[in-house]
Coordinates of C-alpha atoms in Angstrom, one line a residue:
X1 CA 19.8 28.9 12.6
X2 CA 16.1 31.1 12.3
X3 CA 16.1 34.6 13.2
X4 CA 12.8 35.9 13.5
X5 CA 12.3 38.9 11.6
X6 CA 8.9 40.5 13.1
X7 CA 6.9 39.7 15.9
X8 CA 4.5 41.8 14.9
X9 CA 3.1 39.3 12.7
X10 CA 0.2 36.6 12.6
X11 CA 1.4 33.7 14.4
X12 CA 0.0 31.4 11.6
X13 CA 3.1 33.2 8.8
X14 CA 6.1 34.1 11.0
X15 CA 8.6 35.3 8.7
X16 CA 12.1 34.3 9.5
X17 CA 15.6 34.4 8.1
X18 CA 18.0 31.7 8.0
X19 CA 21.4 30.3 6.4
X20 CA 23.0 27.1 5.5
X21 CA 23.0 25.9 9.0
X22 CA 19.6 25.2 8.4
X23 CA 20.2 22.5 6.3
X24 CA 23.3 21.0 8.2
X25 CA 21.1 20.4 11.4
X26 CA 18.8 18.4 8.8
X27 CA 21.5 16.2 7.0
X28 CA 23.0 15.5 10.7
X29 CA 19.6 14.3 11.7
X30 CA 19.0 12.5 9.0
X31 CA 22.5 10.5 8.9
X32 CA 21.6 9.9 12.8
X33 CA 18.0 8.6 12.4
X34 CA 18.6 6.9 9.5
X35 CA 16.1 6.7 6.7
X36 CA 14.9 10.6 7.0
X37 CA 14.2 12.4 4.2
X38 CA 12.7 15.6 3.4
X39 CA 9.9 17.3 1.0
X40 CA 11.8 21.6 0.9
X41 CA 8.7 23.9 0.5
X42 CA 9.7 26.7 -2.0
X43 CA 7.4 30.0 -2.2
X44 CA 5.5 30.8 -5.4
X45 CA 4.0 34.2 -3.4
X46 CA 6.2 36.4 -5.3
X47 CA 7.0 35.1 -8.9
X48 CA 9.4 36.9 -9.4
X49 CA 11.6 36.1 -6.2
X50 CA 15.5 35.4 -7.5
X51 CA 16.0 33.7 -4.4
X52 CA 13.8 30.5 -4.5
X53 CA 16.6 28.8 -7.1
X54 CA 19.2 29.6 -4.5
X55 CA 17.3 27.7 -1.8
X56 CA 16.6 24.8 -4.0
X57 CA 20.2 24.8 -4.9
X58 CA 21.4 24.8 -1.6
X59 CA 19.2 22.3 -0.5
X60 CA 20.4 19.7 -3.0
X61 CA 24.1 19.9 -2.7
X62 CA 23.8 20.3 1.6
X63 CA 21.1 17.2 1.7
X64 CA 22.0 15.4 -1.0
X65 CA 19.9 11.6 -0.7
X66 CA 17.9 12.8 2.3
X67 CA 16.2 15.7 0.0
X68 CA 13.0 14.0 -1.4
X69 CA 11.8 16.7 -3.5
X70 CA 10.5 19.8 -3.3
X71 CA 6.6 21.5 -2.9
X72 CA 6.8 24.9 -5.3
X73 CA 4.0 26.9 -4.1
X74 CA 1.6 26.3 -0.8
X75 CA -2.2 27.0 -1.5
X76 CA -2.4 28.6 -4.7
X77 CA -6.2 28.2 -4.6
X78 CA -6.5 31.1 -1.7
X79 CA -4.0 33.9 -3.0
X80 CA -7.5 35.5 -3.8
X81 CA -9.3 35.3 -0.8
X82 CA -6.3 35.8 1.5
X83 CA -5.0 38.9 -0.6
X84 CA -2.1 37.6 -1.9
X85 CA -2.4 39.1 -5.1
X86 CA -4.0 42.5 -4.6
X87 CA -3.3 43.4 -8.6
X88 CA -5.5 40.1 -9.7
X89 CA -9.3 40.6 -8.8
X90 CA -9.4 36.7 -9.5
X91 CA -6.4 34.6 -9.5
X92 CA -7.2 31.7 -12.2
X93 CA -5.7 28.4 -12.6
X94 CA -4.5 29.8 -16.0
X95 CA -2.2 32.6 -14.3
X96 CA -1.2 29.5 -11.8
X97 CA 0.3 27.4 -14.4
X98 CA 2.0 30.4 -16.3
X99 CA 3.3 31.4 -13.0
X100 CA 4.5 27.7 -11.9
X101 CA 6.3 27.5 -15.2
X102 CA 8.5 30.6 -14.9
X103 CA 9.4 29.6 -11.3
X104 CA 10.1 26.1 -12.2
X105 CA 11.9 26.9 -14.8
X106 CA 14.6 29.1 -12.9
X107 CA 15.4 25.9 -11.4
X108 CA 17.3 24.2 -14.3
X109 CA 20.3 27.3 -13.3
X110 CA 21.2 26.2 -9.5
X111 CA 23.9 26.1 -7.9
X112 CA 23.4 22.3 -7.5
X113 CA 22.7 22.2 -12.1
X114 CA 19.7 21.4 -13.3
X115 CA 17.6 20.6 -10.8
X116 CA 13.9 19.9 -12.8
X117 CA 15.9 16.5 -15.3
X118 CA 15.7 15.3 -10.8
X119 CA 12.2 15.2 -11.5
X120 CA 11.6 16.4 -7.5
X121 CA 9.2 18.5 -7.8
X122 CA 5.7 19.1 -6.9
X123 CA 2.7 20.8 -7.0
X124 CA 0.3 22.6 -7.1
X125 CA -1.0 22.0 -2.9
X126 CA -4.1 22.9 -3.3
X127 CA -6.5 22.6 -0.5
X128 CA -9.8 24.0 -0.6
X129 CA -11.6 26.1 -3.5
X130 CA -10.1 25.0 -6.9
X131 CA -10.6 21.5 -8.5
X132 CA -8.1 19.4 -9.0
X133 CA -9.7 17.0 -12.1
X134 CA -10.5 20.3 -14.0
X135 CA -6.4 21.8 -13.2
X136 CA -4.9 18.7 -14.2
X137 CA -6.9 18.5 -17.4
X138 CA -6.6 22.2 -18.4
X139 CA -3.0 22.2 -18.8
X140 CA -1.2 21.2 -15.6
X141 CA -0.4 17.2 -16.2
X142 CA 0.5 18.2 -20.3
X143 CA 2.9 21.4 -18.9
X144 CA 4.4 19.5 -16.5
X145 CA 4.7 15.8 -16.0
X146 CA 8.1 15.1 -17.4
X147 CA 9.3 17.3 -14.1
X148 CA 6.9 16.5 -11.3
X149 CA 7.1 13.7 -9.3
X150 CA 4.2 14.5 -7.0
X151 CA 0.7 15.6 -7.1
X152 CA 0.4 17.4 -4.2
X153 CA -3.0 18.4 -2.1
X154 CA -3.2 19.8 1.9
X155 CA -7.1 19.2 3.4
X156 CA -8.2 19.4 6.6
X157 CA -11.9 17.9 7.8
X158 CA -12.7 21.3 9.3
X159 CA -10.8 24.6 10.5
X160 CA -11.0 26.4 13.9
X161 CA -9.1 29.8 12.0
X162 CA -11.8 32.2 13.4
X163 CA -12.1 30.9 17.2
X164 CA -15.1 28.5 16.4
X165 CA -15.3 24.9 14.7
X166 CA -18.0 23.1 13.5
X167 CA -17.3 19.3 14.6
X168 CA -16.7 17.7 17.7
X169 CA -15.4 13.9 18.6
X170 CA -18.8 12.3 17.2
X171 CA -17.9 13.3 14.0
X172 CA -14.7 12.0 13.7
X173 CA -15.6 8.5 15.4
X174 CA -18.1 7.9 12.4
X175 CA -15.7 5.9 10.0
X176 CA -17.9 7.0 6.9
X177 CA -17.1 10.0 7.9
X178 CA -13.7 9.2 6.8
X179 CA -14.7 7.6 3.6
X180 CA -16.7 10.7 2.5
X181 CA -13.7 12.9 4.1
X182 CA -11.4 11.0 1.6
X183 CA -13.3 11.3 -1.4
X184 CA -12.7 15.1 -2.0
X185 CA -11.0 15.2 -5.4
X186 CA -12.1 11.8 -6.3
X187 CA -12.0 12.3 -9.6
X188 CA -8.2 13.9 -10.0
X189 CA -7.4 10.6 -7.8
X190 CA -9.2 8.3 -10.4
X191 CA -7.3 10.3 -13.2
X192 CA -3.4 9.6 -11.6
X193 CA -4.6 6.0 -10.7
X194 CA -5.5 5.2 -14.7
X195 CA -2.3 5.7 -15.8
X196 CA -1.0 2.5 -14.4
X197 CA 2.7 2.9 -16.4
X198 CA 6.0 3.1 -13.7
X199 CA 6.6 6.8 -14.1
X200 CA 2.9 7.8 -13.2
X201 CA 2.6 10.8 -10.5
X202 CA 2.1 9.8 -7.0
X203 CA -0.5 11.5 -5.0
X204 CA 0.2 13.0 -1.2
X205 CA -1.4 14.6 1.3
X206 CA 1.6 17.0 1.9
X207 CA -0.7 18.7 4.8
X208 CA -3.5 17.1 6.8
X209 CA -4.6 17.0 10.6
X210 CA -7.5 17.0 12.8
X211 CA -8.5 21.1 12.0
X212 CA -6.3 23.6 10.4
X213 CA -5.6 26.4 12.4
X214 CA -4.2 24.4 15.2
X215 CA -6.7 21.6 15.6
X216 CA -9.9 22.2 18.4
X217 CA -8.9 21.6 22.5
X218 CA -10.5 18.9 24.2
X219 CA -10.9 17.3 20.4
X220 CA -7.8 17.2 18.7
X221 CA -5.9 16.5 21.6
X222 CA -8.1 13.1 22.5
X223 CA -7.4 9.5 22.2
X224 CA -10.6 9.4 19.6
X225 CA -9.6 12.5 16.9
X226 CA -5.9 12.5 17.8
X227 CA -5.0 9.1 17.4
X228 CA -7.4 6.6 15.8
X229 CA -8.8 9.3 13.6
X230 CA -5.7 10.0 12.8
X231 CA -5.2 6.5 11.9
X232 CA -8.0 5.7 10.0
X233 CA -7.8 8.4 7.9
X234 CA -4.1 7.3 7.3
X235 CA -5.3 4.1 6.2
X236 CA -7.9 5.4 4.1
X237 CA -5.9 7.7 2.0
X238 CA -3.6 4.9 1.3
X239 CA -6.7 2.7 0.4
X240 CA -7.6 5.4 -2.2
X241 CA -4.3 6.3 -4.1
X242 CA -2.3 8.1 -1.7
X243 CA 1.5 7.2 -2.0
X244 CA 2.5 9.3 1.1
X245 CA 0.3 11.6 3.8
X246 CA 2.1 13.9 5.9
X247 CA 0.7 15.0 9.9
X248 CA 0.8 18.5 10.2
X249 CA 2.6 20.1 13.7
X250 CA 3.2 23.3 15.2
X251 CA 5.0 25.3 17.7
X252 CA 4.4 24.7 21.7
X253 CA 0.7 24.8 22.6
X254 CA -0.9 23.6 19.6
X255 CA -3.7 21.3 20.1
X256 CA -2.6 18.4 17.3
X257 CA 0.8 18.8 18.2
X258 CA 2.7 15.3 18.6
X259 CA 4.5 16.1 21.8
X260 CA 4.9 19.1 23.9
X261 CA 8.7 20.3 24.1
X262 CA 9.9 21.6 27.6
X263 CA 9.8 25.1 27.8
X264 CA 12.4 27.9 27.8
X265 CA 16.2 27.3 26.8
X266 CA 17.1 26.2 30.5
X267 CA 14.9 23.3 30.6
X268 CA 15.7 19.5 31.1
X269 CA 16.0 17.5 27.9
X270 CA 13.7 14.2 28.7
X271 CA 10.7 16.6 30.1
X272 CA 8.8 16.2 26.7
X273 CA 5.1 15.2 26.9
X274 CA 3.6 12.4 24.5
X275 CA 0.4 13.6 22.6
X276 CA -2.3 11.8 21.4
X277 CA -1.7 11.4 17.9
X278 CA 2.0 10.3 18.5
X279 CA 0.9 7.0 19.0
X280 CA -0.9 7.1 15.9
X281 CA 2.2 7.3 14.1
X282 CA 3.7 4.5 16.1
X283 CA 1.2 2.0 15.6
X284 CA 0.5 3.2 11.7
X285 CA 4.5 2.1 10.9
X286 CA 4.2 -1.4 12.8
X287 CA 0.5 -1.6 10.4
X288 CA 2.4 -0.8 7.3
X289 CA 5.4 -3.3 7.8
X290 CA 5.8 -5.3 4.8
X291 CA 7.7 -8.7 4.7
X292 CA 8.5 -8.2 1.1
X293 CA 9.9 -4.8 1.0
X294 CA 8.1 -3.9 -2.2
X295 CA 5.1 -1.8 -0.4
X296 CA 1.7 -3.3 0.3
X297 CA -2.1 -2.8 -0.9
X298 CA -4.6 -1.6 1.7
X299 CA -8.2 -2.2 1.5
X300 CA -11.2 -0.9 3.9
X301 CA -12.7 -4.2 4.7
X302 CA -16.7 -2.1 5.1
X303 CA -16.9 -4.3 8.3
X304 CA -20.9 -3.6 9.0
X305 CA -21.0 -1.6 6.4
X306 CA -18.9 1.0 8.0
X307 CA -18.3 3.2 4.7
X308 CA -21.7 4.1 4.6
X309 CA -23.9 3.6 7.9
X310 CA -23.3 6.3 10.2
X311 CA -24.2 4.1 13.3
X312 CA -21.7 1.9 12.9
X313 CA -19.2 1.8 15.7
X314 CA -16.5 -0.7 14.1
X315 CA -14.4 -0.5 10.9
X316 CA -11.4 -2.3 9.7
X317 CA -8.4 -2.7 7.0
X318 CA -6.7 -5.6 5.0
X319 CA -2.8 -4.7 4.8
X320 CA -1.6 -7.1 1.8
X321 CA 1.4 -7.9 0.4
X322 CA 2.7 -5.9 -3.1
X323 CA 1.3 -8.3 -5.2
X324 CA -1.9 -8.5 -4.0
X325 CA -2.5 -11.7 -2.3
X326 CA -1.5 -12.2 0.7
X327 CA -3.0 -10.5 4.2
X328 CA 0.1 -9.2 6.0
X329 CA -1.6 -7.6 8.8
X330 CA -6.0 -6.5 10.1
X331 CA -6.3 -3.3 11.5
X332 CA -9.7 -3.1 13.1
X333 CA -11.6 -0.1 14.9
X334 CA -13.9 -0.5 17.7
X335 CA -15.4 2.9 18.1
X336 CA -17.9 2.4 20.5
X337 CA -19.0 4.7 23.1
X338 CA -18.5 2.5 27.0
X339 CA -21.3 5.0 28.0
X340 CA -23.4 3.5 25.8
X341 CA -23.2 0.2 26.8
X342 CA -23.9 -1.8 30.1
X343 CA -20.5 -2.8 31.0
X344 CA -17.5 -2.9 29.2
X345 CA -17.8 -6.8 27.9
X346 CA -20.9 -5.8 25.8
X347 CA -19.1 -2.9 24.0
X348 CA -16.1 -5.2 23.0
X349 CA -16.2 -5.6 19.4
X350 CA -15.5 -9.8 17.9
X351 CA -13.8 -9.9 14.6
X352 CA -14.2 -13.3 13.3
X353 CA -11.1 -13.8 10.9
X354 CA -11.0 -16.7 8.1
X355 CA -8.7 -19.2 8.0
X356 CA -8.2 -18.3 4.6
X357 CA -6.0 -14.9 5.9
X358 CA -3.7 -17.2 7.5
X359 CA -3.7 -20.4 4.9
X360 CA 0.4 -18.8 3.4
X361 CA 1.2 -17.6 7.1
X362 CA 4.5 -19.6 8.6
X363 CA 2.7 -17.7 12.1
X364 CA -0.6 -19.1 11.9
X365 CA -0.2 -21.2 15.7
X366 CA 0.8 -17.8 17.5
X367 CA -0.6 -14.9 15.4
X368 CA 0.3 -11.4 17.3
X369 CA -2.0 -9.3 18.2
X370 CA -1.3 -5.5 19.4
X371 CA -3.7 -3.1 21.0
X372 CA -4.1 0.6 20.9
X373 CA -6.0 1.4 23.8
X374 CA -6.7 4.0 26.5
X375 CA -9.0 4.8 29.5
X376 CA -11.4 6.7 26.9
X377 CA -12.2 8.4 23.8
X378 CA -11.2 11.9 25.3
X379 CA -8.4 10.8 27.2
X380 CA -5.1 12.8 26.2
X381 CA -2.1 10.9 28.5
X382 CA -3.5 7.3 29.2
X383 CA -3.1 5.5 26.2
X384 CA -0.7 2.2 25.2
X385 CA 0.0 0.4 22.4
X386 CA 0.9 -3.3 23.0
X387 CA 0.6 -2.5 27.1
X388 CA 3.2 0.3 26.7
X389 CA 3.1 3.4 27.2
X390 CA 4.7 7.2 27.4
X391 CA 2.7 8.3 30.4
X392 CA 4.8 10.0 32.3
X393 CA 8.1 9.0 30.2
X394 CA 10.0 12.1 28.4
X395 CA 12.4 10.5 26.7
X396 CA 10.5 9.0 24.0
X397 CA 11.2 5.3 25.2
X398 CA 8.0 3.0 25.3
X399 CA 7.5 1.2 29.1
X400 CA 5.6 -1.6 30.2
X401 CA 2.4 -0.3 32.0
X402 CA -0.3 -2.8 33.7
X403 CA -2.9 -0.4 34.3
X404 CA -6.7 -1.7 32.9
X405 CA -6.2 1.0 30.2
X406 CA -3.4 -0.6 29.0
X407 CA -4.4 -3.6 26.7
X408 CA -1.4 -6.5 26.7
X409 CA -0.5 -8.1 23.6
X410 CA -2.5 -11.5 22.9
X411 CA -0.8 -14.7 21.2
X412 CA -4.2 -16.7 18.9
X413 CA -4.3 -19.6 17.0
X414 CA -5.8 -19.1 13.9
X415 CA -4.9 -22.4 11.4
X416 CA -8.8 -22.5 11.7
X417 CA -9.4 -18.9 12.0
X418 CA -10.1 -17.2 14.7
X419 CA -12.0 -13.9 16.6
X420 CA -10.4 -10.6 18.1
X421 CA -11.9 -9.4 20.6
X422 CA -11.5 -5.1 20.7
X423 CA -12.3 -3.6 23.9
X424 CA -13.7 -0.1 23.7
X425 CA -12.5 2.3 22.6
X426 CA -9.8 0.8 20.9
X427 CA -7.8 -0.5 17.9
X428 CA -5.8 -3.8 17.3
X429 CA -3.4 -5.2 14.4
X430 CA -3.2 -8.6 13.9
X431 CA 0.3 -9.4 12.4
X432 CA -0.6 -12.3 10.5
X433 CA 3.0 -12.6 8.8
X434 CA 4.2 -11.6 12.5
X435 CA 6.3 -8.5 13.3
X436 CA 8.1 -6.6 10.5
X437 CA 5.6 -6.8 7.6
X438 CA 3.4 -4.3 5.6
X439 CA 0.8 -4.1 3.3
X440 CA -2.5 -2.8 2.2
X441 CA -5.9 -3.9 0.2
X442 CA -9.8 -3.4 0.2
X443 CA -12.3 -6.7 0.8
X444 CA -15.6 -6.8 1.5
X445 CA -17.4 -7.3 4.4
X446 CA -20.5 -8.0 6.4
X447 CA -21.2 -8.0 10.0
X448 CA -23.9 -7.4 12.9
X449 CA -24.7 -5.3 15.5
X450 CA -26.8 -5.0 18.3
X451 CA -27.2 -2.5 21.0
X452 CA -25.5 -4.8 23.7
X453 CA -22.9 -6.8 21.2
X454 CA -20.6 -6.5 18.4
X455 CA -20.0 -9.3 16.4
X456 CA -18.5 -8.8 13.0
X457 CA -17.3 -11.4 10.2
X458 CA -14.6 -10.5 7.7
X459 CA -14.0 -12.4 4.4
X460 CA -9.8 -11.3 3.0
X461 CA -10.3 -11.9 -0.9
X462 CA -8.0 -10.8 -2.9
X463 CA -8.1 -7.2 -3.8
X464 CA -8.5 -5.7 -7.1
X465 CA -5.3 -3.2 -7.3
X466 CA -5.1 -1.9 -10.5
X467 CA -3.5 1.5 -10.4
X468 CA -2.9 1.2 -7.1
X469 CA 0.4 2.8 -6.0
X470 CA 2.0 0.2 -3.3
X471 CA 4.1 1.9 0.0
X472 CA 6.2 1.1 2.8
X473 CA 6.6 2.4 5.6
X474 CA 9.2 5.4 6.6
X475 CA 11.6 6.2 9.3
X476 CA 8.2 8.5 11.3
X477 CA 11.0 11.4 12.0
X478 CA 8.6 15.1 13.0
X479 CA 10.6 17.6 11.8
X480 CA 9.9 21.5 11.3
X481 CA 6.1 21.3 10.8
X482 CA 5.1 17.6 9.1
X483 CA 5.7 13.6 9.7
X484 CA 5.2 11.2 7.1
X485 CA 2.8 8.9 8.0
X486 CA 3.0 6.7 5.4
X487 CA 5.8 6.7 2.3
X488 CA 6.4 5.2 -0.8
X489 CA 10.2 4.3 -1.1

C-alpha cells in the first residue's frame, strides 16, 4: 500500500510511493465506520507536476461520498524559508495565486471529469508568516471562490522543531491564552463570517496540535495540554468561525499522538495504548451533539472573566441549538492547580446555572452531567470520562473504573437551576437536552474567586450568531495523520 522510497530522509517529509490500494483501504474503512470522510492533500511543491490530476482523479472515482474535498498546496507561506523554491529569492503571494490557478486548473481534465464545478477544493494552508486578510483581499477570494469550498489555515501555539520549546503546561491551562491563541487571523475570520449568504467559504483548521514538530514530552502528552487544551481550543475555534478543526497525529512515538500502536508486524491487535488527547476527542463529540441535526452555536461564556484574566482558573462554553436559542449542553473548565489549594474541596470549582438554560428542557428533573477527570494535570494514563476509562484497555472499548480519579456521572435537578460542582483538575458537560444533542454560542459571564473557593455564576442569553457557520459533530475516525474534531455536515 506505501513503499518507502528513502530512508535517508528527514523523518518530518518521508517520501513514499503508493497505488490505488491506497484508496480502497480508505473507502473500506469508511463503509465500516460509517460517517468517515476525508480532506486528500494534493502537492503544489512542483507546479508543474502532471501527476497531482491523476491523484485527484483517482481519489474521486475510488472514494466517491467519503471524499470531502481536497487541500492543494500545504504551507505556501514557508517555500522561502524552507528552500523550496531555490530559483525565487522571495516567494510572494502573487506567484502563489498564479501558481494555485495553473494547478487547479489541471483539475477540470481527470479521470473522474471536471473535478473544480465539485467545488472541493481548498486552500491556501497557511500557517505562520503570510496574512491571510491581505491574501484574500489581493486576489485569492475574486480568483477563486466559485471553486473553493474551504479556507484553509494549519497553526500550532508553539513548535519544538529545533529540540527546544518555549511553553510548558502553565501556559496552556491559562484559558486566555486560548482566546489570544485563537485570534491569529482575526481579521480574514471577520472577512468569511460577513458574508452571511449559503454558499460562503467555511473556515478550518486543517492542522493544529499542542506543538508542531511532534508536540513537547511530559507536556503534550498530559491530561492538562493533551486533553482539555485540546478541548478548549476545539471549542474556541468553533466559537470564532471555524466550521471544522482537524488534530494532527504522527507515527509511533510521537508525543501528541492519540494512541500508541503495538509495535513490530508480529504484535497482538488489542495492545494499543490510549493517549491523552483521545479522550479529548471523545468528550468533544458527546459536547457537540445536537438534538436538531442542523449544527449548533458555541459561545465562551467569559466565566470570571476567563478571556482576559490570566489568573483565572475556570472557563466555560454555551452549546446552543442552530437557531440560536436554546442551551443544548455547558462545558465548563476547572483549571486549578490541587497544589495550590488546601485540600481538594477548596479547589472544586461551583457553577451556578440559571433556570432559564433549562426553562425548553423535557430533562430539566434529571439533567446529566459527565466528568472528564484524572489524578492530575500531568497525568498521561489515569484519566475517565463519565467514570470510564481506557487504562489498561487496548481495544478501544470504554470500562467502568471506581478509582477516586475517576469522577461518576451525576443526575441534578435544575427546574430552579442549579450548581456543578468541578473537582480539580477537570471538565464537565451538562446535557441539558440529555444525551445525543449538540450545539454552540457565546454569553456573558461573571463570577468570583478566592484563593480557597471557586464560585462562579453563569447567565445563557441568547447569542448573537450572525455569520456564524453552525456544525455537528463527525464520526472522530484518526486516519493517516489528522481527526476531525469538529465538522460541519
Amino acid at each position: 500500500m506505501l513503499q518507502h522510497i528513502s530512508s535517508a530522509a528527514s523523518a518530518d517529509n518521508q517520501p513514499v510511493n503508493y497505488g490505488p490500494m491506497l484508496w480502497e483501504v480508505m473507502k473500506k474503512v469508511a463503509d465500516d465506520v460509517g460517517g468517515a470522510d476525508y480532506l486528500i492533500g494534493l502537492s503544489l511543491l512542483n507546479p508543474d507536476d502532471q501527476k497531482v490530476p491523476i491523484i485527484a482523479g483517482d481519489a474521486e472515482q475510488t472514494l466517491g461520498n467519503a471524499l470531502d474535498g481536497y487541500l492543494l498546496g500545504n504551507e505556501p507561506d514557508l517555500y522561502t524559508s524552507h528552500g523550496q523554491r531555490p530559483n525565487i529569492k522571495n516567494y510572494t503571494t502573487d506567484i502563489y495565486i498564479n501558481e494555485f490557478r495553473a494547478v487547479s486548473n489541471r483539475l477540470k481534465n481527470t479521470t473522474a471529469g471536471d473535478l473544480l464545478n465539485q467545488r472541493k477544493l481548498g486552500g491556501p494552508t497557511i500557517c505562520c508568516s503570510w496574512d491571510l486578510d491581505t491574501l484574500l483581499q489581493r486576489g485569492y477570494l475574486s480568483a477563486f471562490s466559485n471553486i473553493l469550498e474551504y479556507i484553509s489555515l494549519q497553526h500550532y501555539p508553539q513548535n519544538n522543531c529545533f529540540g527546544s520549546y518555549q511553553f510548558g503546561i502553565p501556559y496552556y491551562i491559562q484559558h486566555a491564552n486560548v482566546v489570544g491563541l485563537t485570534s491569529w487571523q482575526s481579521p480574514a475570520i471577520s472577512l468569511l463570517r460577513s458574508n452571511t449568504s449559503s454558499n460562503r467559504l467555511k473556515l478550518i483548521m486543517s492542522e493544529f496540535n499542542s506543538a508542531s514538530c511532534g508536540g513537547v514530552p511530559t507536556v503534550s502528552d498530559t491530561f492538562a495540554v493533551g486533553t482539555l487544551w485540546t478541548i478548549d481550543y476545539a471549542l474556541q475555534m468553533a466559537s470564532v468561525g471555524y466550521s471544522a478543526a482537524y488534530i494532527h497525529t504522527r507515527e509511533r512515538g510521537i508525543s501528541y499522538n492519540l494512541f500508541t500502536p503495538p509495535e513490530g508486524p508480529d504484535s497482538i491487535a488489542e495492545n494499543w495504548v490510549t493517549n491523552p488527547p483521545y479522550y479529548a476527542l471523545i468528550a468533544t463529540a458527546e459536547a457537540l451533539q445536537t438534538t436538531d441535526g442542523g449544527g449548533g452555536i458555541v459561545v465562551d461564556l467569559n466565566v470570571a472573566n476567563s478571556t482576559t484574566d490570566q489568573k483565572a482558573t475556570v472557563a466555560g462554553y454555551a452549546i446552543y441549538h442552530s437557531k440560536g436559542s436554546i442551551v443544548e449542553q455547558f462545558v465548563l473548565f476547572n483549571y486549578a492547580n490541587i497544589s495550590n489549594f488546601p485540600n481538594t474541596s477548596a479547589a472544586t470549582a461551583t457553577f451556578a446555572l440559571p433556570a432559564s438554560a433549562f426553562s425548553n428542557s423535557s430533562k430539566n428533573a434529571g439533567v446529566l452531567v459527565k466528568f472528564l477527570s484524572a489524578s492530575g494535570l500531568s497525568e498521561k494514563f489515569n484519566i475517565s470520562w463519565g467514570g470510564q476509562s481506557l487504562l489498561g484497555v487496548g481495544n478501544g472499548t470504554l470500562k467502568n473504573n471506581s478509582a477516586s480519579w475517576a469522577v461518576p456521572n451525576k443526575q441534578l435537578d435544575c427546574t430552579k437551576g442549579c450548581s456543578v460542582d468541578v473537582p480539580a483538575t477537570a471538565m464537565a458537560v451538562v446535557f441539558v437536552e440529555g444525551m445525543n444533542n449538540v450545539n454552540s454560542g457565546s454569553t456573558p459571564a461573571n463570577g468570583t474567586q478566592n484563593p480557597t473557593s471557586i464560585s462562579t455564576s453563569t447567565n445563557a442569553t441568547k447569542p448573537n450568531n450572525a455569520g456564524m457557520p453552525s456544525f455537528a459533530s463527525t464520526a472522530l475516525i484518526i486516519l493517516c495523520i489528522v481527526g476531525s474534531l469538529f465538522r460541519v455536515r
